[in-house]
Coordinates of C-alpha atoms in Angstrom, one line a residue:
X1 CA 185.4 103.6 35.2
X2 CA 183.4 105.4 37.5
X3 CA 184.0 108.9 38.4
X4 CA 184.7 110.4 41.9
X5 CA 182.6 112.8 43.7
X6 CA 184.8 115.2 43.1
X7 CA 185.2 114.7 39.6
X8 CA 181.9 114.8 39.0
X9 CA 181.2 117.9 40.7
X10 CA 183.7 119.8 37.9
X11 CA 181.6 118.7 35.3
X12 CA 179.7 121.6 33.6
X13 CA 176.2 120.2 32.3
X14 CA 176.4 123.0 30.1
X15 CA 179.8 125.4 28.3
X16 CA 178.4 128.4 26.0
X17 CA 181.1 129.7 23.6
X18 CA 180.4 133.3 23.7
X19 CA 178.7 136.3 25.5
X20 CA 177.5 137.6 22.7
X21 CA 173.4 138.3 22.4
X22 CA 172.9 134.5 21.7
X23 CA 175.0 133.2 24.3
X24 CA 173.8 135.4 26.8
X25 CA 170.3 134.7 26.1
X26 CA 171.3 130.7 26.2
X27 CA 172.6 131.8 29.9
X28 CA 169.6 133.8 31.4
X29 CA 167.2 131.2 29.9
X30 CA 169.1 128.5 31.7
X31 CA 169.3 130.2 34.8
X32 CA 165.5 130.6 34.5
X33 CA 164.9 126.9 33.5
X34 CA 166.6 126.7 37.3
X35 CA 169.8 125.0 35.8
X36 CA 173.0 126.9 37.5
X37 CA 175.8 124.3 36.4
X38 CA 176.8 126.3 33.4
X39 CA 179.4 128.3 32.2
X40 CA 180.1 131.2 29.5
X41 CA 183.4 131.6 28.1
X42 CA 184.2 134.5 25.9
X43 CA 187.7 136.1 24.4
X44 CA 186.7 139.4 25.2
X45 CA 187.0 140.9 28.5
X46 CA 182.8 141.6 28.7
X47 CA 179.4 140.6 27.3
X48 CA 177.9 142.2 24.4
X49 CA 180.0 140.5 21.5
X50 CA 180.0 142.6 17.9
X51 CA 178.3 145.2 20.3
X52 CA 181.1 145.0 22.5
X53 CA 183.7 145.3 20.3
X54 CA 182.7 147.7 17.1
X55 CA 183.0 151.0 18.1
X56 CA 183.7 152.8 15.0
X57 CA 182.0 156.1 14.3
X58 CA 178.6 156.1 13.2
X59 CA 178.4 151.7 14.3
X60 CA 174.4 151.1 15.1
X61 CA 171.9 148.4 14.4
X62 CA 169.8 148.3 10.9
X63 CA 167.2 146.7 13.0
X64 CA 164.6 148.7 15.5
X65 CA 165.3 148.4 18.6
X66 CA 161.9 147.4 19.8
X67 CA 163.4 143.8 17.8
X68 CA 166.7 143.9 18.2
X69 CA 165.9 142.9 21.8
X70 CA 165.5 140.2 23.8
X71 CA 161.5 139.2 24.4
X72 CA 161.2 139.0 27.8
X73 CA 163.3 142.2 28.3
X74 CA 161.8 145.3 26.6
X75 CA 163.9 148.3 27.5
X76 CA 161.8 152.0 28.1
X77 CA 165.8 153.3 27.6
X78 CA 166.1 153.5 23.6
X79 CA 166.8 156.8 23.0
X80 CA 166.0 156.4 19.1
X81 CA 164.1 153.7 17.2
X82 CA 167.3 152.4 15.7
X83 CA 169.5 152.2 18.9
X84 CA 172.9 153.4 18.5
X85 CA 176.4 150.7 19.7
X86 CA 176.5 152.4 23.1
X87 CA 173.3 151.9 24.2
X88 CA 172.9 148.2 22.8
X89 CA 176.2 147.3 24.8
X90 CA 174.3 148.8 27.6
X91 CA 171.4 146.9 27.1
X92 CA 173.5 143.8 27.5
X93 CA 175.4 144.5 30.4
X94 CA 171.7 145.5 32.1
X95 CA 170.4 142.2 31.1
X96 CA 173.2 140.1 32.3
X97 CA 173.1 142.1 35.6
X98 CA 169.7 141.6 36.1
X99 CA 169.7 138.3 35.7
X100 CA 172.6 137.4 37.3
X101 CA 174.4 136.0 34.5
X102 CA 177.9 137.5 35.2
X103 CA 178.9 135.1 37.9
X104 CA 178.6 132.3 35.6
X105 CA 181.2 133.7 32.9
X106 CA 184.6 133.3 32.4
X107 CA 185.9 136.6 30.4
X108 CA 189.2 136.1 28.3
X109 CA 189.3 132.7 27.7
X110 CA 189.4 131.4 24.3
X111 CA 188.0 127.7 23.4
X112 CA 190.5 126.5 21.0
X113 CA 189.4 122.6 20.5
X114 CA 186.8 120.0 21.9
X115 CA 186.9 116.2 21.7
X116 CA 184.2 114.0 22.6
X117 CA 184.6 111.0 25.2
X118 CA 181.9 108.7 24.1
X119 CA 182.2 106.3 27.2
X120 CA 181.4 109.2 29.6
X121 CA 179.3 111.1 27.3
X122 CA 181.6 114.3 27.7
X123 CA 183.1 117.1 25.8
X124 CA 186.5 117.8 26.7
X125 CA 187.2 121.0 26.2
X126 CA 190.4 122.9 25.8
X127 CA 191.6 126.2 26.4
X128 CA 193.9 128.9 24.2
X129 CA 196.1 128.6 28.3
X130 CA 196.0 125.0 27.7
X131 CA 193.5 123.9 30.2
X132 CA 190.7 121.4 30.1
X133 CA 187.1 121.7 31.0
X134 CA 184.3 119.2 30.9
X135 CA 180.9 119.4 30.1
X136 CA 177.7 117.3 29.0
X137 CA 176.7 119.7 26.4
X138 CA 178.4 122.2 24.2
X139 CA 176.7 125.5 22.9
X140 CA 178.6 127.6 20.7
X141 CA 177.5 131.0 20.5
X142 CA 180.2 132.4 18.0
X143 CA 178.3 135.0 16.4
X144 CA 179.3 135.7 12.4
X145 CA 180.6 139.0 12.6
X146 CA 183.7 138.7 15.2
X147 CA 186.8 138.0 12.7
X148 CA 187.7 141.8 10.4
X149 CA 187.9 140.8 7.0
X150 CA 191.4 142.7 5.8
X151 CA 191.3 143.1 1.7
X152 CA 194.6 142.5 0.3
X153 CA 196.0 145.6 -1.7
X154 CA 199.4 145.5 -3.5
X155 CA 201.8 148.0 -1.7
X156 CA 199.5 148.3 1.3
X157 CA 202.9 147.9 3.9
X158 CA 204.2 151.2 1.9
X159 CA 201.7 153.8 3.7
X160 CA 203.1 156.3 5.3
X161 CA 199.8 157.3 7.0
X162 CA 197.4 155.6 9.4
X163 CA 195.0 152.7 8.9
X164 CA 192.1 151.3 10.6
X165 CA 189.9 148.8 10.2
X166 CA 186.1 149.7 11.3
X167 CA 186.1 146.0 13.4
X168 CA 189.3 147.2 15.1
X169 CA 188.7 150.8 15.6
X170 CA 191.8 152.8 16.6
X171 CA 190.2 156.0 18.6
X172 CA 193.8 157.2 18.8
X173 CA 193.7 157.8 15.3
X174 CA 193.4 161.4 14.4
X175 CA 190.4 162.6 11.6
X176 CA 190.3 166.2 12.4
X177 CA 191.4 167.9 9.6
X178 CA 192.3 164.8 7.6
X179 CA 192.4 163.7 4.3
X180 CA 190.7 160.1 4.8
X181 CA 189.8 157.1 1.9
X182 CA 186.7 155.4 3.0
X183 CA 187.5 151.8 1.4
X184 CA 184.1 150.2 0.9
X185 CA 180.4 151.0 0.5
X186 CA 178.7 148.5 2.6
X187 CA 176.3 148.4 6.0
X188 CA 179.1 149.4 7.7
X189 CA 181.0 152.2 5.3
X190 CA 177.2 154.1 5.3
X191 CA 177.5 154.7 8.6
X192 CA 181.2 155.7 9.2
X193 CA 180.8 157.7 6.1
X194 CA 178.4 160.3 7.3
X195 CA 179.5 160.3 10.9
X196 CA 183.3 161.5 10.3
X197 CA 182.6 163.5 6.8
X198 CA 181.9 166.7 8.8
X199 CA 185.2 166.4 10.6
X200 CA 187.6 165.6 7.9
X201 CA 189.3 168.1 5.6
X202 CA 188.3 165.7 2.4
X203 CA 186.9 162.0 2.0
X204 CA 187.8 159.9 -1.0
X205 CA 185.1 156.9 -1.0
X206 CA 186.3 153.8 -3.2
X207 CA 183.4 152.0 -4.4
X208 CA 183.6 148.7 -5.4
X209 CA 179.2 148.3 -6.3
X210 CA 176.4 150.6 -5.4
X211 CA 173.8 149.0 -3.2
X212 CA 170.2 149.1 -2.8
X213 CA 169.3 152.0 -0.2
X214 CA 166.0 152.5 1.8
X215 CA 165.6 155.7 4.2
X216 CA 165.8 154.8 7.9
X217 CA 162.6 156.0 9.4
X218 CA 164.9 156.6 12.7
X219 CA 162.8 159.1 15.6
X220 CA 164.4 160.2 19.2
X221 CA 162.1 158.5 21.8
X222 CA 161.2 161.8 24.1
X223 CA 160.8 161.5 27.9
X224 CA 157.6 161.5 27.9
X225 CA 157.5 158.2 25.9
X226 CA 160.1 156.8 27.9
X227 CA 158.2 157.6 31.1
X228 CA 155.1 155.9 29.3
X229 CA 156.7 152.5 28.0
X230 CA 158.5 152.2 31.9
X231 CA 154.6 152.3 33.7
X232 CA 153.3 150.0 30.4
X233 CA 155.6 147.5 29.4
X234 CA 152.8 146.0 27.5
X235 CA 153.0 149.1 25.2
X236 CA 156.8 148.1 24.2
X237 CA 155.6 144.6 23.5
X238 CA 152.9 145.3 21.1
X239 CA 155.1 147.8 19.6
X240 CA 157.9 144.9 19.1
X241 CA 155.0 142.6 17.9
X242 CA 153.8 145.0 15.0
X243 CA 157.5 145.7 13.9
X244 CA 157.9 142.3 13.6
X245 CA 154.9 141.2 11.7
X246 CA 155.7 144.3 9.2
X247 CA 158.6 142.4 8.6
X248 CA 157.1 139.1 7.9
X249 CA 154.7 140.4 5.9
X250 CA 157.5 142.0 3.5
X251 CA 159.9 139.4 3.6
X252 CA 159.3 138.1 0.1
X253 CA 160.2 141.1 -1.3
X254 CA 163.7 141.2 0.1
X255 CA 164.0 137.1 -0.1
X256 CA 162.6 135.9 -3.2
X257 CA 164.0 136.5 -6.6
X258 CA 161.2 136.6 -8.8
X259 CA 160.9 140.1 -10.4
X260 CA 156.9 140.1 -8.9
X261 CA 158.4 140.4 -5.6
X262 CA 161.2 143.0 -6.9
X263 CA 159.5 145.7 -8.8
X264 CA 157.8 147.5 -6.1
X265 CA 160.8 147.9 -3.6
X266 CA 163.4 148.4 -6.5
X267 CA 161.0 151.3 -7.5
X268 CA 160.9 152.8 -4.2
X269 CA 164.6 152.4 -3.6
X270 CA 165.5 154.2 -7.0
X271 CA 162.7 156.6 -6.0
X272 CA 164.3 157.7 -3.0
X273 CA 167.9 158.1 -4.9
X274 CA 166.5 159.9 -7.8
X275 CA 164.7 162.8 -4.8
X276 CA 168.1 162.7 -2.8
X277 CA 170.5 163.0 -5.8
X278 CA 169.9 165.3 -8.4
X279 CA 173.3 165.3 -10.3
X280 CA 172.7 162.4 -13.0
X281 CA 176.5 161.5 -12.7
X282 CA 176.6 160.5 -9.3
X283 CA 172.9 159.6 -9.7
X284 CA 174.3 156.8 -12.1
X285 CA 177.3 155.9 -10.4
X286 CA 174.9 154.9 -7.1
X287 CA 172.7 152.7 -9.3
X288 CA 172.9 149.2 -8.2
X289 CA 173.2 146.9 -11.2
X290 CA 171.6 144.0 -9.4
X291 CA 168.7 142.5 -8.3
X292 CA 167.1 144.5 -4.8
X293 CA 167.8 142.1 -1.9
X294 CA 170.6 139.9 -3.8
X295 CA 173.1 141.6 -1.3
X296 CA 172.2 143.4 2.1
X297 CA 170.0 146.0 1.4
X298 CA 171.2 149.1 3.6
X299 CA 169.2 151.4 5.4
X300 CA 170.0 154.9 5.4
X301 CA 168.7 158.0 5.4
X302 CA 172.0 160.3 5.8
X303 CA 174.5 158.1 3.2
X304 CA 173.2 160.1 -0.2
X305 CA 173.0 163.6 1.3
X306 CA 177.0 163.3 2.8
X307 CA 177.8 161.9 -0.6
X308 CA 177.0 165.8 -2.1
X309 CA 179.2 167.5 0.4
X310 CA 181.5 169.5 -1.4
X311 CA 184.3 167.8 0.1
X312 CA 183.5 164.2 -0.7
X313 CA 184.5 162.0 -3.8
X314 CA 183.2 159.1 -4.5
X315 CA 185.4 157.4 -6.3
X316 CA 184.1 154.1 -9.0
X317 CA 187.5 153.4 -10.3
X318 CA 189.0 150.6 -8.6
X319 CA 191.7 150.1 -7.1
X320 CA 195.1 149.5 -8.5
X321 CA 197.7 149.8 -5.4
X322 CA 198.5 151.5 -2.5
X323 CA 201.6 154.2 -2.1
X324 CA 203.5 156.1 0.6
X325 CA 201.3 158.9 -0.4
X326 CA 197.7 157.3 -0.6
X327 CA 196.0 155.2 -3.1
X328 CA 196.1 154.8 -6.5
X329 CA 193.1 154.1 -9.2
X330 CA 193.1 151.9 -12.1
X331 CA 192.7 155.4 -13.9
X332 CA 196.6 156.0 -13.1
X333 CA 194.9 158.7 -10.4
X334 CA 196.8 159.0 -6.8
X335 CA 194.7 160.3 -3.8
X336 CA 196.9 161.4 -1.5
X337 CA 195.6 160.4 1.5
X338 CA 196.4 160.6 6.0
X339 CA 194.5 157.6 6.6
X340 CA 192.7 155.0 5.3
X341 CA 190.0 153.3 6.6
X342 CA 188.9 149.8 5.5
X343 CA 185.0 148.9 6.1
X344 CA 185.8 145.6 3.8
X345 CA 183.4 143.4 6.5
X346 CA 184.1 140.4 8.3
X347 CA 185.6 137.3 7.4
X348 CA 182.0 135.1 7.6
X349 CA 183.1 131.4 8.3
X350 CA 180.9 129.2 5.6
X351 CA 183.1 126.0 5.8
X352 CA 184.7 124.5 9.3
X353 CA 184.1 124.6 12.5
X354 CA 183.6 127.7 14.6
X355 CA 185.4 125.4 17.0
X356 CA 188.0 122.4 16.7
X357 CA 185.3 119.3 17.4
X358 CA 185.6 115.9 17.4
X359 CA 182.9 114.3 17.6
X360 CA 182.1 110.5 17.4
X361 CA 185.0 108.3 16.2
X362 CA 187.4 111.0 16.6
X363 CA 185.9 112.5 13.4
X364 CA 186.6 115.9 12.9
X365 CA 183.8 119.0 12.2
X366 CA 186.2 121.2 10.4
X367 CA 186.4 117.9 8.0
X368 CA 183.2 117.6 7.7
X369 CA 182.2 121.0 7.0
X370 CA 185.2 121.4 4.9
X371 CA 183.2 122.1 1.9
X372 CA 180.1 124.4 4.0
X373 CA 178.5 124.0 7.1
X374 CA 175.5 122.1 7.7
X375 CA 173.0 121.4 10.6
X376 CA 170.3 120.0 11.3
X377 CA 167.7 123.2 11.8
X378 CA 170.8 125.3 12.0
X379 CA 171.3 123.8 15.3
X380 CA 172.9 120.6 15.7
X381 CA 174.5 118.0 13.4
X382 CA 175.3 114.1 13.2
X383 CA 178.1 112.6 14.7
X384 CA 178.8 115.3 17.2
X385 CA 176.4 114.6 19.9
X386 CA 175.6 117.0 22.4
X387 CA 177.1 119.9 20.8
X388 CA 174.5 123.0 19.3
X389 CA 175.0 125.8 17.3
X390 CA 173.4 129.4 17.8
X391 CA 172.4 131.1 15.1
X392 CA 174.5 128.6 13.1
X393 CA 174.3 127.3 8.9
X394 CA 171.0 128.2 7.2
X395 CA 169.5 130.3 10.0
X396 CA 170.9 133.8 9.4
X397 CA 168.2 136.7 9.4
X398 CA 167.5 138.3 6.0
X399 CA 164.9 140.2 6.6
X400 CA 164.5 140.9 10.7
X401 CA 166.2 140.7 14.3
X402 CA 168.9 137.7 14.4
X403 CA 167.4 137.6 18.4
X404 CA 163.9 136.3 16.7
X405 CA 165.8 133.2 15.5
X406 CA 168.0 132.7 18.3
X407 CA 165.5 132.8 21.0
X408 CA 163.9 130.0 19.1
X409 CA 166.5 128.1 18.9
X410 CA 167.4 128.3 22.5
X411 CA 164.4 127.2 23.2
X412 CA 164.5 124.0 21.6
X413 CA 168.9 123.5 22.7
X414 CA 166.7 123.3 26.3
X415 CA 164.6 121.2 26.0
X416 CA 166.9 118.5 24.4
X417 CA 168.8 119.2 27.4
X418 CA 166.4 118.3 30.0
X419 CA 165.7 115.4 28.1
X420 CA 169.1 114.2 28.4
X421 CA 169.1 114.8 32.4
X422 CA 165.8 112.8 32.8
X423 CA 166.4 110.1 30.7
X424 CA 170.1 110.1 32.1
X425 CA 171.3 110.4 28.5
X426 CA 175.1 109.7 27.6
X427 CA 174.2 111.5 24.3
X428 CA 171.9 112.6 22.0
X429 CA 173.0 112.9 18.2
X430 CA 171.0 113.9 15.1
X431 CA 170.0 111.2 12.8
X432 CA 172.2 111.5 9.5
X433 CA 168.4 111.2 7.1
X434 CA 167.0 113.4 9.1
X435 CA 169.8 116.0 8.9
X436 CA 170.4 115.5 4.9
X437 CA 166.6 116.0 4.0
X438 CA 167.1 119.4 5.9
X439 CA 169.6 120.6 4.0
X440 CA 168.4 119.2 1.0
X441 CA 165.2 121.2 1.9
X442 CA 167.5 124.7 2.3
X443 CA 169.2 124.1 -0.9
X444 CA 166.3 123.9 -2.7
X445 CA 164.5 126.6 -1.3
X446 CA 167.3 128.8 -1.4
X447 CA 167.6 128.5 -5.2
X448 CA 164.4 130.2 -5.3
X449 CA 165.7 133.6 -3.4
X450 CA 167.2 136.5 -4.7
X451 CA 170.6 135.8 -3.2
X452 CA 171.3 133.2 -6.2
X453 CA 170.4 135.3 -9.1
X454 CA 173.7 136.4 -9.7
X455 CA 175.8 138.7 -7.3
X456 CA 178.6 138.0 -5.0
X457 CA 177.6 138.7 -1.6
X458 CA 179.0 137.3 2.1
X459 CA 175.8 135.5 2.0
X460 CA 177.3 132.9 -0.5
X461 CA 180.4 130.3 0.2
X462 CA 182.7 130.2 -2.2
X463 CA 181.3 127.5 -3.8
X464 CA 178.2 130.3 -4.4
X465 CA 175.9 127.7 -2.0
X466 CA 173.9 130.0 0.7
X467 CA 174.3 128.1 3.9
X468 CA 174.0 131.6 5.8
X469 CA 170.2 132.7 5.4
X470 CA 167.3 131.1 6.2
X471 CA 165.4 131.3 2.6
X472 CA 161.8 131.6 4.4
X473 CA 159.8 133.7 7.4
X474 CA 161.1 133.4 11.0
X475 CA 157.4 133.2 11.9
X476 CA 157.7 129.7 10.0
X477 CA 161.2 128.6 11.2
X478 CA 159.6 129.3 15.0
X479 CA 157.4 126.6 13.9
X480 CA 159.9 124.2 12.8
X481 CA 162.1 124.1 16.3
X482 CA 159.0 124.8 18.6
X483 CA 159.2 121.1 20.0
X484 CA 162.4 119.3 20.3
X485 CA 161.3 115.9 18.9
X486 CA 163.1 113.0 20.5
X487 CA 162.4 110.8 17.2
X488 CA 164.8 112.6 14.8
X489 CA 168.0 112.0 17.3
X490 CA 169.8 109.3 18.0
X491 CA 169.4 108.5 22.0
X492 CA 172.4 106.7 23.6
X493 CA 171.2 105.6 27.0
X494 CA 173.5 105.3 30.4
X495 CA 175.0 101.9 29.3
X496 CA 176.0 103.1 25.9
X497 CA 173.3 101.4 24.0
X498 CA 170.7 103.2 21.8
X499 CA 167.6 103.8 23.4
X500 CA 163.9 104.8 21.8
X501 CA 162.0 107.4 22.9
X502 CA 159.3 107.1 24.8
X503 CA 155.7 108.7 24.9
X504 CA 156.5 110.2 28.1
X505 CA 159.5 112.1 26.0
X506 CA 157.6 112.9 23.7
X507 CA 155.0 114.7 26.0
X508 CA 157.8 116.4 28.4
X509 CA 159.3 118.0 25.6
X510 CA 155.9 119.3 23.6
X511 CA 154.8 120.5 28.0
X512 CA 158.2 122.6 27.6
X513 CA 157.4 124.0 24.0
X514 CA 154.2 125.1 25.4
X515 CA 155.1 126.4 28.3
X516 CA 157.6 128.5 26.0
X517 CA 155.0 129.6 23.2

């Protein structure tokens, strides 16, 4: 049945799900591909995502700021070389101001399901208020770290004090003076740690595993510099290019697990604890027991020195309950405690959907990811045509800036895009070979990398299958999504039967990757 002019005119050609750095980026690179029928929709009440909403003490990026930045945007603002939360939520809101990406989003609205309509070629898409909105193409843009992973303790409702979670930061909570447990020793935990131990009358820290630490070579950017890289912005650029080749260039030691690649960095790691920590007792108890790189290796220059303050405890027992008074060990010990702070992570979705899709033949993508997600490049997946992921299974940074690989892959979510407007496309699906070889491919190459030789990390489902990292160089995974290629999808044309691409595809899509590069 053919739709009204009206009707037609509500259709989006394109719905993000989420403002986050990725869906952002899929906005402004939109708007500068000159297509304005588009729409962002995000729970939270701005742009900026994680950055948006972690605001625990201490919360930064592991990641220089020079790369944990958008490409086309370097920013002469940093006031260090590993920016701080503030200034990256800053960062955000100035991109999406200047260019003029805030008209097209739609702030606390949560996507709760979206079915496809194969006649039309349309996502249906559904809102936590119960409305509908349709668009050709889906993006979601549902970044990992959005969901506070809450560990279960026995007796946990009996504390008489105050909790927090670092995801869900309570400023009203009082540390002045406190007696705080630090529950966790993660990326997160090293920087709450040091950033509240001066103002807290003691800090128990309950470690779970020591973990692999590296100094953070962190500067403040003078003036003068500042004043420098606003006249040159060539100067930030090269600067951004060398930080990222350095981390090319050392990615296999942090990715594979062969002990050629380990002994060096492990060497340097337990250099740096043995010149920071002289007591042998605690020296031991920081000692990771596992392989360097197997999980996050956390970068820190401040975490060993707050861990001798006379105040501090770091505590190895584990944990047994939790009373009205604090938190018992499995050593029968009770810290009494005035709050407790969990920096336990986030719950990292490895199987379902980040949204409720169904796709072709009302099959469903929590279903089919049931037992771990799966794409095709991280980006797209059969059945569910129309639909890409950002940042999605296998394509997880483990060595560098997440914004490396999700500038690629917007990229390439374009260009199938266009094609679909030129060729007037109903839909454009992954071919099911092409997407299992893929997969097949990360599987095997991930049982080469250090995150299978043995630890539990949030890189691994339950299952202990790593369909979070990409087990190679971004340099090379830039290389795979360069070119959309027409051949490996499934092309449904205006009339509902499948069409083949054409050498004029073929060519429009490798002009866009090179117009790109």
């Amino acid at each position: 049945m053919a739709r009204s002019k009206k009707e037609a005119q509500n259709i989006l050609e394109v719905a993000i799900v989420g403002a986050g750095v990725s869906g952002l980026g899929m906005g402004i690179q939109l708007l500068k591909a000159g297509e304005t029928n588009f729409k962002i929709f995000d729970k939270g009440h701005d742009v900026g995502g994680t950055w948006r909403d972690n605001t625990y003490p201490g919360c930064g990026c592991d990641v220089k700021s020079s790369l944990y930045s958008y490409s086309f945007e370097p920013w002469a603002e940093w006031s260090n070389s590993y920016a701080k939360q503030g200034e990256i939520y800053k960062y955000l809101r100035h991109c999406a101001t200047k260019y003029g990406v805030y008209p097209y989003i739609q702030f606390n609205t949560s996507i709760t399901g979206s079915v496809f309509d194969e006649q039309a070629g349309l996502w249906n898409i559904t809102t936590a208020d119960g409305k509908t909105i349709q668009a050709r193409n889906v993006v979601t843009a549902v970044g990992p770290f959005s969901a506070p992973k809450v560990a279960e303790f026995k007796g946990a409702e009996k504390f008489k004090g105050k909790t927090v979670h670092t995801a869900a930061w309570d400023h009203s909570v009082e540390l002045e003076g406190k007696r705080v447990g630090l529950i966790g020793t993660g990326a997160t935990a090293v920087q709450v740690g040091p950033a509240i131990a001066d103002k807290v009358k003691n800090l128990v820290v309950f470690q779970r595993t020591a973990n692999w630490i590296m100094p953070r070579p962190d500067r403040n950017i003078e003036e003068a510099e500042k004043a420098l890289n606003r006249k040159t912005p060539l100067n930030m650029k090269m600067n951004r290019l060398g930080v990222y080749w350095f981390n090319e260039l050392t990615a296999p030691f942090l990715i594979l697990k062969y002990d050629m690649f380990k002994a060096q960095p492990e060497k340097m790691s337990s250099s740096y604890l043995a010149r920071k920590v002289k007591d042998p007792e605690l020296r031991k108890k920081l000692t990771p027991t596992f392989k360097f790189g197997c999980k996050r290796v956390l970068v820190s220059s401040d975490w060993y020195p707050t861990m001798q303050k006379e105040h501090v405890h770091l505590e190895t027992n584990a944990i047994d309950c939790i009373t009205e008074k604090g938190i018992r060990t499995a050593d029968g010990v009770e810290h009494e405690l005035d709050v407790i702070i969990y920096a336990t992570g986030y719950e990292v979705r490895h199987t379902g959907s980040p949204i409720d899709a169904k796709g072709i033949g009302g099959a469903s993508l929590n279903e089919k990811w049931k037992e771990g997600s799966e794409a095709y490049q991280g980006i797209s997946t059969a059945g569910f045509p129309n639909l890409y992921f950002l940042v999605g299974p296998f394509t997880g940074p483990g060595h560098t800036s997440v914004i490396a690989y999700a500038e690629a892959q917007i990229g390439y979510v374009i260009q199938a895009i266009k094609l679909r407007q030129k060729r007037k496309l109903k839909a454009i699906s992954v071919k099911p070979e092409v997407e299992k070889k893929f997969v097949d491919t990360m599987d095997f190459r991930s049982d080469h990398t250090v995150w299978k030789s043995g630890c539990a990390s949030w890189y691994l489902s339950p299952n202990g299958r790593n369909n979070t990292l990409y087990p190679g160089l971004n340099a090379e995974y830039r290389m795979r999504v360069a070119r959309f290629n027409p051949a490996e999808y499934v092309l449904t044309g205006p009339n509902g039967k499948i069409v083949k691409p054409t050498m004029t595809d073929h060519v429009s899509t490798g002009l866009m990757a090179l117009k790109a590069a």
